[in-house]
Amino acid sequence: MNLRPPVTLADIAREAQVSIGTVSRVLNGREGTIKISQATASRVLDAAQRLGYQPNPFAAALRTQRTGVLGAILRDMGDPFLSELARALQRAAHKQGFELLIGHADYDQETAQRQVAFMLNHWFDGLFLLGNIPGDAALLAMVQQSRTPCVAVASGMQLPVPLVTVDEVQGTLLSLEYLFHLGHRHIAFVGYMEHAGVSERLATFRQFVQDRGLVWHDEYELRCGCTSGDVSSRLHQLLSLSSPPTAIFCASDVLALRTMSIAWQHGFHLPDQLSIIGFDDIESAAESAPALTTICQPIPLMAHEAVSMLRTLIDGLLYDVDQDRRIVQPELIVRASCSSARP
Amino acid sequence: MNLRPPVTLADIAREAQVSIGTVSRVLNGREGTIKISQATASRVLDAAQRLGYQPNPFAAALRTQRTGVLGAILRDMGDPFLSELARALQRAAHKQGFELLIGHADYDQETAQRQVAFMLNHWFDGLFLLGNIPGDAALLAMVQQSRTPCVAVASGMQLPVPLVTVDEVQGTLLSLEYLFHLGHRHIAFVGYMEHAGVSERLATFRQFVQDRGLVWHDEYELRCGCTSGDVSSRLHQLLSLSSPPTAIFCASDVLALRTMSIAWQHGFHLPDQLSIIGFDDIESAAESAPALTTICQPIPLMAHEAVSMLRTLIDGLLYDVDQDRRIVQPELIVRASCSSARP
């Protein structure tokens, strides 16, 4: 009879001098974004053998009770970024052997809660939250009580749950530096303040304006409500100013495309008279006139990371809390919607 | 002991001289698009009492086994028309006491089948198919074998299942008559041929061209593949013709907005040099530059009808097969993307 306590992944990690995440990946044959060398893999396997590691039979038993189905609660199906993210998550889930069903929160807390309750009652293996959902703290409490693994994607940095999100500060700086180098000193901000990450983008914008001593009018900051429908009238006001901006930083591509339409209607010639930059890089960004310069959130990578994180949690593996937040790096995609500021 | 066969809704309908649908609505207190007068309602209730109608206890028993959850299989989440339809269906389902979960077929037959299988295994009360889904005949066979009620919405006219769809011929004619009255005689067609209803729109377009003796070039007919990505290059070709069309009938708003962008890039001034008309009336149609003139598919009405049909099927009520196809009427929405043809 073996009286020693069971060997954990943490024991193996110590023995092999690698992270717990690496042990988990090697023992479970998972891919990750960082390749594991053959040498490291051998060291992990040797350490596991030396210590007499046995996979946890309880985890294995649980594993057989899986439904193989994941759920995604989506803030808003009409948001192209979120629907592209949901599609990518589904494809990543399929690759890892899971089915995905979608609950549409439709910006409504009660709707989201009922859908989560259904998913929990029907033994979904794990859940994703996509975008920030009204009442998400209450949702998470339900999920955590049920001990169902959950990963938040593009839901901001505030939720006490493993999450995958883009580096908001870096994305905003990439955008603003680009406009600055094109000579723009009159830059406006437009954003839907209810959306996750937009307050970080605004804070970074304000800091940039101050640090670089840009020209400033209070009308240059359009903090909009996404359901209040006041965006169009406020954009019209912005473009009617006696001193309109020469460039607009839009906190989403959807807003950038709207801004573009309204600018055309106001008789601005794009991009010579007004530069517009977006955020997200949704599919239709490449098809606007002019094609939209924007900040790409790497959707396939975010989806892959989110599915891998959720799978690790579902497998009941020890999970390094320090790795719970995967901040992915955005990229500037230069197309045709920004030009040099006219002297 | 009562040896008479049970009284059916059909018996009551005959006795009260109204349709079975009317009987169902009165006895179940459902709203419909056509108001039922107090006189008719009284006649139905009197007839039911006279005949000794009893609600089917088996249906009542089944009712208690309901999950209260409906499923919607969506061809493509990235299609704004379908995502707006899904949102409207969800809202209509909530009004009638149901939850809705969404399966994203992502244009893939196998994906759709696995999701339907999950929904059937988890006692979803009924299913919607939204848009035409690859392999939908095989899907339907699965659904019908399980005896789970199913309604197809915006999935074309071909499926042997209760369906709600727009009058394609009427929508196309509204559009073409409008362009014709503006003086256009060079009208092109652009459509994604894989999408439900587009072949009917094309057939109506061809007939119209012939009947009115419009000017014709083979290049005026762009039958596109929605996943092949050749739309942009073909639109560029169309607009580069020595005799380009003066108006373009687009079989979806998404295509109309793409066409608009490409026309701007080609230096066409819209709408004076080129009129563009869409189909669907998605939300962003009102925000393009110029705002898109289009054919409205009445999404809230379609959603309401679809949920009512599905609920009637779930209730196990006798169902008049003649009423299985609800063809809703489209409407021309005149905005700013069409102008008179220049002489």
XYZ file of C-alpha atoms in Angstrom:
686
model
C 0.000 0.000 0.000
C 1.328 3.332 -1.054
C 1.059 5.856 1.770
C 2.752 8.713 -0.009
C 0.485 11.598 -1.021
C -0.284 11.615 -4.745
C 2.252 13.270 -6.979
C 0.936 16.555 -8.317
C 1.823 18.530 -11.420
C 3.456 21.044 -9.050
C 5.826 18.286 -7.768
C 6.795 17.422 -11.303
C 7.277 21.098 -12.168
C 9.668 21.515 -9.217
C 11.537 18.353 -10.089
C 11.913 19.255 -13.762
C 12.417 22.966 -13.056
C 9.680 24.122 -15.447
C 6.298 25.828 -14.955
C 3.156 23.917 -14.037
C 1.651 25.034 -17.348
C 4.494 23.334 -19.200
C 3.995 20.114 -17.223
C 0.302 20.186 -17.993
C 0.922 20.698 -21.672
C 3.499 17.958 -21.943
C 1.496 15.368 -19.990
C -1.693 16.100 -21.864
C -0.195 16.554 -25.306
C -1.642 20.026 -25.757
C -0.367 22.628 -28.110
C 0.197 26.157 -26.885
C 1.463 29.361 -28.402
C 4.980 28.715 -27.150
C 6.632 25.623 -28.539
C 8.029 23.209 -25.971
C 11.409 21.811 -26.937
C 12.033 18.085 -27.085
C 14.595 18.472 -24.271
C 12.084 20.123 -21.953
C 9.424 17.560 -22.796
C 11.852 14.722 -21.989
C 12.805 16.342 -18.698
C 9.121 16.563 -17.713
C 8.387 12.971 -18.694
C 11.486 11.705 -16.843
C 10.533 13.647 -13.708
C 6.985 12.292 -13.862
C 8.273 8.748 -14.125
C 10.838 9.215 -11.364
C 8.204 10.544 -8.965
C 5.683 7.859 -9.885
C 3.026 10.246 -11.234
C -0.437 8.793 -11.805
C -3.192 10.780 -13.536
C -5.933 11.626 -11.040
C -8.564 8.882 -11.401
C -11.288 11.198 -10.123
C -10.491 13.658 -12.877
C -10.535 10.774 -15.340
C -13.925 9.630 -14.067
C -15.287 13.123 -14.334
C -13.915 13.263 -17.808
C -16.195 10.452 -18.932
C -19.221 12.410 -17.759
C -18.566 15.229 -20.128
C -21.156 16.411 -22.566
C -18.486 17.776 -24.872
C -20.467 20.994 -25.134
C -19.309 24.496 -24.285
C -21.522 27.549 -24.004
C -20.750 31.122 -25.009
C -22.760 34.022 -23.650
C -22.545 36.837 -26.149
C -23.267 40.425 -25.206
C -24.630 41.345 -28.619
C -24.946 39.275 -31.784
C -25.199 42.415 -33.874
C -21.654 43.434 -32.937
C -19.434 42.176 -35.780
C -16.340 41.915 -33.571
C -18.150 39.664 -31.099
C -19.776 37.555 -33.786
C -16.392 37.050 -35.471
C -14.961 36.135 -32.075
C -17.786 33.645 -31.472
C -17.151 32.066 -34.856
C -13.433 31.761 -34.150
C -14.132 30.277 -30.713
C -16.423 27.721 -32.282
C -13.759 26.723 -34.797
C -11.128 26.503 -32.059
C -13.525 24.468 -29.896
C -14.135 22.020 -32.753
C -10.405 21.573 -33.220
C -10.144 20.580 -29.563
C -13.139 18.250 -29.773
C -15.894 20.417 -28.301
C -19.237 21.612 -29.588
C -20.274 25.217 -28.892
C -23.737 26.659 -28.326
C -24.428 30.360 -28.040
C -26.639 32.302 -25.679
C -27.393 35.849 -26.745
C -27.508 38.161 -23.720
C -28.886 40.974 -25.894
C -27.538 43.500 -23.351
C -29.950 42.098 -20.769
C -28.904 40.764 -17.386
C -31.957 38.598 -16.806
C -31.703 37.001 -20.243
C -28.049 36.199 -19.660
C -28.803 34.663 -16.263
C -31.553 32.423 -17.604
C -29.297 31.186 -20.368
C -26.431 30.497 -18.018
C -28.836 28.639 -15.713
C -29.927 26.441 -18.605
C -26.344 25.707 -19.560
C -25.428 24.827 -15.987
C -28.465 22.581 -15.619
C -27.599 20.757 -18.804
C -24.043 19.932 -17.881
C -22.226 22.157 -20.304
C -18.548 21.411 -19.722
C -17.556 25.070 -19.551
C -18.614 28.587 -20.416
C -17.243 31.621 -22.181
C -18.345 35.177 -21.590
C -17.884 37.256 -24.754
C -17.824 40.982 -24.267
C -18.855 42.556 -21.003
C -22.387 41.530 -20.107
C -24.684 43.566 -17.849
C -24.590 42.031 -14.393
C -21.598 39.846 -15.182
C -20.521 39.724 -11.524
C -23.838 38.060 -10.629
C -23.481 35.721 -13.601
C -20.027 34.712 -12.451
C -21.283 34.022 -8.937
C -23.802 31.545 -10.419
C -21.136 29.919 -12.529
C -18.620 29.682 -9.714
C -21.154 28.179 -7.334
C -21.764 25.446 -9.888
C -17.997 24.894 -10.198
C -18.323 25.064 -13.964
C -15.129 26.398 -15.534
C -15.465 29.787 -17.186
C -13.211 32.016 -19.286
C -14.003 35.631 -20.191
C -12.893 36.911 -23.592
C -12.784 40.589 -24.558
C -14.698 41.295 -21.356
C -12.268 43.789 -19.858
C -9.794 43.239 -17.039
C -12.132 43.525 -14.060
C -13.716 40.086 -13.780
C -12.272 37.710 -11.150
C -12.026 34.870 -13.655
C -9.456 33.616 -16.155
C -9.570 35.926 -19.128
C -8.160 36.650 -22.535
C -8.035 40.229 -23.652
C -6.069 42.588 -25.831
C -3.520 45.081 -24.501
C -5.782 48.142 -24.601
C -3.077 50.648 -23.733
C -0.726 49.340 -26.386
C -3.483 49.283 -29.045
C -4.458 52.860 -28.317
C -0.845 54.044 -28.326
C -0.100 52.316 -31.644
C -3.009 54.198 -33.123
C -2.257 57.596 -31.644
C 1.483 57.439 -32.380
C 0.645 56.686 -35.994
C -1.660 59.715 -36.263
C 0.890 61.878 -34.460
C 3.630 60.890 -36.899
C 1.318 61.812 -39.782
C 1.328 65.297 -38.309
C -2.079 65.327 -36.621
C -2.415 67.644 -33.613
C -6.235 67.920 -33.579
C -7.370 64.410 -32.694
C -10.860 63.519 -31.468
C -12.056 60.433 -29.568
C -15.296 58.533 -30.191
C -16.259 55.484 -28.116
C -19.159 53.473 -26.751
C -18.444 53.742 -23.060
C -20.447 50.632 -22.083
C -18.098 48.362 -24.010
C -15.258 46.597 -22.228
C -11.870 48.176 -22.665
C -13.139 51.528 -23.900
C -12.520 53.289 -20.608
C -8.868 52.111 -20.764
C -8.674 53.392 -24.345
C -10.068 56.757 -23.266
C -7.666 57.050 -20.318
C -4.732 56.297 -22.617
C -6.022 58.830 -25.141
C -6.318 61.563 -22.489
C -2.812 60.869 -21.247
C -1.463 61.016 -24.798
C -3.195 64.335 -25.491
C -1.634 65.750 -22.361
C 1.848 64.252 -22.868
C 2.110 65.461 -26.459
C 0.427 68.799 -25.868
C -2.193 68.249 -28.575
C -4.730 70.933 -29.406
C -7.795 70.347 -27.271
C -11.481 71.239 -27.332
C -13.945 69.562 -25.002
C -16.086 68.678 -28.014
C -13.274 66.376 -29.215
C -14.233 63.728 -26.655
C -17.396 61.820 -27.666
C -18.304 59.384 -24.923
C -21.360 57.702 -26.447
C -24.048 55.311 -25.246
C -24.392 52.350 -27.562
C -28.129 52.017 -27.126
C -29.037 55.681 -26.894
C -28.711 56.375 -30.623
C -27.120 59.781 -30.083
C -23.900 58.959 -31.928
C -24.968 60.297 -35.297
C -26.100 63.675 -34.008
C -22.962 64.066 -31.900
C -20.736 63.179 -34.854
C -22.593 65.734 -36.948
C -21.865 68.335 -34.251
C -18.203 67.331 -34.135
C -17.796 67.698 -37.881
C -19.638 71.031 -37.871
C -17.223 72.651 -35.398
C -15.455 75.760 -36.624
C -12.248 73.956 -35.696
C -12.996 70.310 -36.488
C -10.415 67.612 -35.731
C -8.091 66.530 -38.530
C -8.163 62.933 -37.260
C -10.586 60.793 -35.251
C -9.596 57.855 -33.057
C -12.624 55.548 -32.982
C -12.711 52.970 -30.204
C -14.306 50.384 -32.522
C -14.457 49.722 -36.258
C -18.239 49.889 -36.176
C -17.964 53.469 -34.929
C -15.232 54.238 -37.460
C -17.425 53.061 -40.345
C -20.320 55.167 -39.045
C -18.021 58.146 -38.691
C -16.852 57.646 -42.258
C -20.414 57.684 -43.602
C -21.255 60.824 -41.712
C -18.049 62.501 -42.862
C -18.927 61.749 -46.513
C -22.381 63.212 -45.915
C -20.742 66.353 -44.514
C -18.741 66.724 -47.691
C -15.363 65.817 -46.186
C -13.124 64.130 -48.709
C -11.540 61.070 -47.098
C -8.781 60.695 -46.127
C -7.265 64.044 -47.268
C -9.602 66.215 -45.219
C -10.119 63.842 -42.314
C -8.214 60.788 -41.114
C -10.209 58.055 -39.388
C -8.728 55.117 -37.497
C -10.630 52.195 -35.994
C -10.098 49.436 -33.430
C -10.807 45.669 -33.817
C -10.147 44.939 -37.526
C -13.522 43.371 -38.321
C -13.930 41.812 -41.757
C -15.776 44.734 -43.310
C -12.990 47.144 -42.297
C -11.077 46.124 -45.403
C -14.037 46.924 -47.665
C -14.962 50.451 -46.660
C -14.217 53.450 -48.853
C -11.471 54.281 -48.084
C -10.364 50.953 -46.599
C -10.089 51.395 -42.839
C -6.761 51.722 -41.061
C -7.245 50.071 -37.696
C -5.872 48.194 -34.702
C -6.171 44.433 -35.126
C -7.292 42.345 -32.184
C -5.910 38.907 -33.097
C -9.221 37.033 -32.989
C -7.971 33.528 -33.937
C -5.200 33.713 -31.338
C -7.595 34.967 -28.654
C -10.008 32.153 -29.498
C -7.292 29.524 -29.407
C -5.999 30.779 -26.060
C -9.493 30.928 -24.573
C -10.358 27.379 -25.617
C -7.030 26.088 -24.333
C -7.521 27.830 -20.980
C -11.041 26.498 -20.626
C -9.931 23.010 -21.547
C -7.207 23.072 -18.926
C -9.782 24.105 -16.331
C -12.222 21.416 -17.482
C -9.507 18.804 -17.230
C -9.229 19.790 -13.582
C -5.526 20.379 -13.924
C -3.698 22.478 -11.407
C -3.766 25.938 -12.759
C -1.155 28.593 -12.276
C -3.113 31.637 -11.137
C -0.422 33.944 -12.488
C -1.233 32.723 -15.963
C -4.951 33.403 -15.677
C -4.753 36.604 -17.680
C -3.608 36.301 -21.244
C -2.986 39.760 -22.613
C -2.538 39.489 -26.360
C -0.762 42.103 -28.420
C -2.652 44.191 -30.973
C -1.236 45.251 -34.340
C -1.568 48.389 -36.454
C -3.092 47.598 -39.855
C -2.398 50.445 -42.255
C -4.940 50.739 -45.056
C -6.167 53.945 -46.666
C -8.254 55.941 -44.197
C -5.474 58.094 -42.737
C -3.277 60.616 -44.500
C -0.831 63.302 -43.509
C -2.318 66.306 -41.762
C -2.484 69.274 -44.084
C -0.121 72.027 -42.975
C -68.478 6.356 -19.639
C -68.092 8.558 -22.650
C -67.694 6.523 -25.842
C -67.717 9.423 -28.247
C -64.382 10.201 -29.932
C -62.705 13.263 -28.449
C -63.754 16.613 -29.826
C -61.016 18.121 -31.947
C -60.246 21.701 -32.862
C -61.400 20.770 -36.389
C -64.853 19.830 -35.019
C -65.124 23.170 -33.263
C -63.951 25.000 -36.367
C -66.669 23.328 -38.460
C -69.314 24.029 -35.830
C -68.320 27.695 -35.439
C -67.566 28.127 -39.166
C -64.109 29.544 -38.618
C -60.601 28.266 -39.385
C -58.771 25.837 -37.137
C -56.171 28.527 -36.575
C -58.835 30.819 -35.186
C -60.097 28.102 -32.836
C -56.559 27.456 -31.643
C -55.947 31.110 -31.003
C -59.192 31.652 -29.129
C -58.875 28.548 -26.951
C -55.261 29.233 -26.146
C -55.521 32.984 -25.749
C -52.829 33.639 -28.337
C -52.400 36.846 -30.190
C -51.978 36.793 -33.944
C -51.461 39.354 -36.644
C -55.183 39.433 -37.451
C -57.382 40.556 -34.602
C -60.216 38.197 -33.681
C -63.483 39.994 -33.004
C -65.368 39.455 -29.767
C -68.263 37.982 -31.790
C -66.022 35.349 -33.407
C -64.383 34.517 -30.103
C -67.802 34.005 -28.483
C -68.917 31.770 -31.340
C -65.841 29.594 -30.895
C -66.221 29.341 -27.125
C -69.946 28.499 -27.482
C -69.197 25.810 -30.050
C -66.499 24.310 -27.828
C -68.891 24.151 -24.906
C -71.754 22.704 -26.988
C -69.530 19.925 -28.322
C -68.039 19.183 -24.895
C -64.422 19.981 -25.855
C -61.722 18.872 -23.419
C -58.074 19.867 -23.854
C -56.015 16.771 -24.731
C -54.652 15.428 -21.427
C -51.694 13.813 -23.184
C -50.739 17.152 -24.638
C -51.132 18.647 -21.176
C -48.876 15.968 -19.689
C -46.283 16.534 -22.339
C -46.499 20.205 -21.609
C -45.265 19.678 -18.104
C -42.191 17.931 -19.510
C -41.149 20.968 -21.418
C -37.776 22.525 -20.983
C -39.079 25.892 -22.150
C -36.070 26.152 -24.439
C -36.067 26.611 -28.185
C -33.057 26.257 -30.451
C -32.164 28.269 -33.519
C -29.679 26.982 -36.064
C -28.191 29.955 -37.833
C -26.480 29.682 -41.203
C -24.035 32.484 -40.497
C -23.676 34.752 -37.467
C -21.741 37.265 -39.522
C -24.778 37.953 -41.721
C -26.431 41.040 -40.211
C -29.869 40.104 -41.551
C -29.739 36.692 -39.880
C -28.345 38.046 -36.616
C -31.098 40.682 -36.482
C -33.616 37.926 -37.201
C -32.158 35.778 -34.397
C -32.389 38.692 -31.989
C -36.021 39.348 -32.956
C -36.845 35.637 -32.603
C -35.326 35.631 -29.147
C -37.384 38.628 -28.118
C -40.551 37.077 -29.544
C -39.737 33.782 -27.810
C -39.322 35.578 -24.471
C -42.702 37.252 -24.908
C -44.243 33.822 -25.326
C -42.389 32.372 -22.347
C -39.517 30.541 -24.047
C -35.758 30.760 -23.793
C -33.707 30.587 -27.007
C -30.245 29.145 -27.579
C -28.350 29.495 -30.817
C -26.321 27.007 -32.798
C -24.054 28.493 -35.422
C -23.934 26.274 -38.498
C -21.094 28.371 -39.964
C -22.057 27.151 -43.454
C -21.098 23.627 -42.412
C -23.414 20.641 -42.636
C -21.635 18.511 -40.058
C -21.522 21.337 -37.522
C -25.238 21.960 -37.953
C -26.016 18.264 -37.522
C -24.021 17.955 -34.319
C -25.743 20.979 -32.861
C -29.186 19.745 -33.803
C -28.324 16.368 -32.271
C -27.383 18.066 -29.006
C -30.605 20.061 -28.980
C -32.690 16.967 -29.657
C -30.890 14.990 -26.951
C -31.458 17.772 -24.445
C -35.194 18.042 -24.974
C -35.348 21.399 -26.645
C -39.075 22.061 -27.165
C -38.661 23.116 -30.770
C -36.210 24.330 -33.369
C -35.875 27.118 -35.878
C -33.738 27.005 -38.976
C -32.564 30.505 -39.905
C -31.412 30.957 -43.464
C -30.773 27.999 -45.689
C -28.226 25.663 -44.150
C -26.044 23.260 -46.121
C -27.616 19.808 -45.956
C -30.841 21.126 -44.508
C -32.832 18.187 -45.926
C -30.724 15.776 -43.836
C -31.099 18.043 -40.805
C -34.839 18.037 -41.207
C -34.914 14.265 -41.445
C -33.183 14.097 -38.044
C -35.577 16.604 -36.571
C -38.664 14.930 -37.967
C -37.595 11.518 -36.762
C -37.373 12.951 -33.250
C -40.845 14.486 -33.657
C -39.470 17.801 -32.461
C -41.422 20.686 -33.985
C -39.458 22.847 -36.394
C -40.101 26.064 -38.292
C -37.834 27.437 -41.023
C -37.438 31.200 -41.328
C -35.961 32.964 -44.347
C -34.837 29.548 -45.555
C -36.498 29.661 -48.974
C -39.670 27.892 -50.103
C -38.280 24.417 -50.735
C -38.164 22.791 -47.305
C -41.012 20.395 -46.439
C -41.589 22.083 -43.088
C -43.689 24.981 -41.787
C -41.965 28.156 -42.843
C -42.036 31.921 -42.724
C -40.551 33.792 -45.617
C -40.871 37.029 -47.534
C -42.601 37.327 -50.896
C -39.448 37.315 -53.027
C -41.188 38.077 -56.308
C -43.036 41.032 -54.863
C -39.904 42.407 -53.175
C -37.918 42.226 -56.394
C -40.701 43.827 -58.424
C -41.117 46.695 -55.942
C -37.437 47.402 -56.345
C -37.271 47.136 -60.129
C -40.471 49.127 -60.742
C -39.032 51.902 -58.612
C -35.798 52.002 -60.619
C -37.764 51.811 -63.864
C -39.914 54.795 -62.880
C -36.749 56.753 -62.119
C -35.883 56.236 -65.767
C -33.279 53.474 -65.446
C -32.943 51.178 -68.480
C -29.448 49.808 -67.702
C -29.953 47.784 -64.544
C -27.491 45.199 -63.235
C -28.059 42.340 -60.767
C -25.680 41.270 -57.974
C -26.498 38.347 -55.686
C -25.000 35.588 -53.561
C -26.521 32.573 -55.244
C -26.115 30.261 -52.240
C -28.528 32.327 -50.167
C -32.179 31.350 -49.926
C -34.509 33.368 -52.099
C -31.836 34.778 -54.367
C -32.635 32.434 -57.230
C -36.264 33.649 -57.090
C -35.021 37.245 -57.086
C -32.842 36.528 -60.125
C -35.671 34.806 -62.013
C -37.945 37.795 -61.339
C -35.206 40.180 -62.422
C -34.656 38.321 -65.716
C -38.365 38.300 -66.447
C -38.563 42.030 -65.730
C -35.630 42.814 -68.036
C -37.350 40.871 -70.796
C -40.866 42.262 -70.195
C -39.719 45.875 -70.143
C -37.172 45.513 -72.904
C -34.290 46.859 -70.801
C -30.819 47.291 -72.270
C -28.864 44.113 -71.639
C -25.249 43.030 -71.426
C -24.302 39.633 -70.058
C -21.897 41.367 -67.672
C -24.910 42.941 -65.935
C -25.685 39.676 -64.152
C -23.281 38.992 -61.256
C -24.098 35.631 -59.729
C -21.591 35.486 -56.876
C -20.373 32.866 -54.422
C -20.511 34.139 -50.875
C -17.428 32.293 -49.726
C -15.347 32.605 -52.874
C -14.390 36.232 -52.338
C -14.711 37.134 -55.995
C -17.370 39.791 -55.481
C -15.039 42.746 -55.272
C -13.152 41.951 -58.448
C -16.379 41.291 -60.338
C -17.887 44.563 -59.124
C -14.736 46.367 -60.238
C -15.175 44.796 -63.690
C -18.830 45.795 -63.792
C -18.063 49.419 -62.975
C -15.223 49.511 -65.486
C -17.449 48.543 -68.439
C -17.585 51.017 -71.294
C -21.340 50.943 -70.828
C -21.784 50.528 -67.086
C -25.254 50.151 -65.584
C -26.976 53.281 -64.278
C -28.550 51.273 -61.457
C -27.711 48.079 -59.566
C -30.239 45.782 -57.910
C -28.409 44.087 -55.029
C -30.010 40.939 -53.635
C -28.900 41.856 -50.086
C -28.006 45.013 -48.179
C -24.593 43.597 -47.364
C -23.869 43.399 -51.084
C -25.348 46.863 -51.633
C -23.035 48.393 -49.022
C -20.049 46.637 -50.589
C -21.120 47.846 -54.013
C -21.388 51.378 -52.656
C -17.832 51.296 -51.294
C -16.444 50.005 -54.550
C -18.395 52.614 -56.519
C -16.913 55.409 -54.363
C -13.456 53.945 -54.974
C -14.153 54.010 -58.737
C -14.974 57.699 -58.492
C -18.718 57.356 -59.099
C -20.649 60.064 -57.321
C -23.587 58.457 -55.536
C -26.451 58.530 -56.259
C -26.292 60.878 -59.298
C -23.970 58.687 -61.344
C -25.129 55.328 -60.032
C -28.256 54.222 -58.190
C -27.938 51.307 -55.779
C -30.834 49.475 -54.178
C -30.605 46.753 -51.533
C -32.743 43.987 -50.057
C -33.383 43.212 -46.331
C -33.247 46.622 -44.592
C -30.610 45.749 -42.006
C -29.892 48.359 -39.330
C -26.766 49.749 -40.940
C -28.650 50.405 -44.205
C -29.907 53.671 -42.749
C -26.368 54.809 -41.914
C -24.524 54.378 -45.187
C -23.517 57.329 -47.332
C -25.866 57.828 -49.063
C -28.461 56.123 -46.879
C -29.541 52.937 -48.629
C -32.866 52.617 -50.410
C -33.929 49.023 -49.950
C -36.635 46.392 -49.626
C -37.626 45.798 -46.024
C -38.149 42.257 -44.821
C -40.391 42.789 -41.781
C -38.161 41.046 -39.248
C -40.287 41.548 -36.092
C -43.397 40.257 -37.880
C -41.521 37.260 -39.277
C -40.165 36.478 -35.810
C -43.569 36.782 -34.204
C -45.164 34.510 -36.808
C -42.394 31.947 -36.516
C -42.623 31.737 -32.719
C -46.425 31.490 -32.895
C -46.228 28.698 -35.470
C -43.672 26.789 -33.438
C -45.680 27.225 -30.272
C -48.786 25.872 -31.949
C -46.800 22.827 -33.083
C -45.317 22.346 -29.605
C -48.765 22.523 -28.073
C -49.613 19.565 -30.298
C -52.632 21.370 -31.675
C -54.140 20.226 -34.906
C -52.469 22.214 -37.570
C -53.984 23.273 -40.844
C -51.383 22.276 -43.411
C -52.591 24.997 -45.754
C -51.416 27.546 -43.247
C -47.916 26.121 -42.977
C -46.387 28.760 -45.231
C -46.578 32.315 -44.059
C -45.510 34.588 -46.876
C -45.009 38.067 -45.480
C -45.078 41.185 -47.615
C -41.950 43.289 -48.137
C -41.951 47.069 -48.336
C -39.944 49.585 -50.361
C -37.962 51.931 -48.083
C -36.907 54.996 -50.033
C -33.791 56.681 -48.662
C -31.106 58.412 -50.662
C -29.169 55.874 -52.745
C -31.255 56.072 -55.927
C -31.834 59.052 -58.199
C -33.314 59.670 -61.633
C -31.352 58.263 -64.517
C -29.509 60.994 -66.359
C -30.921 61.496 -69.867
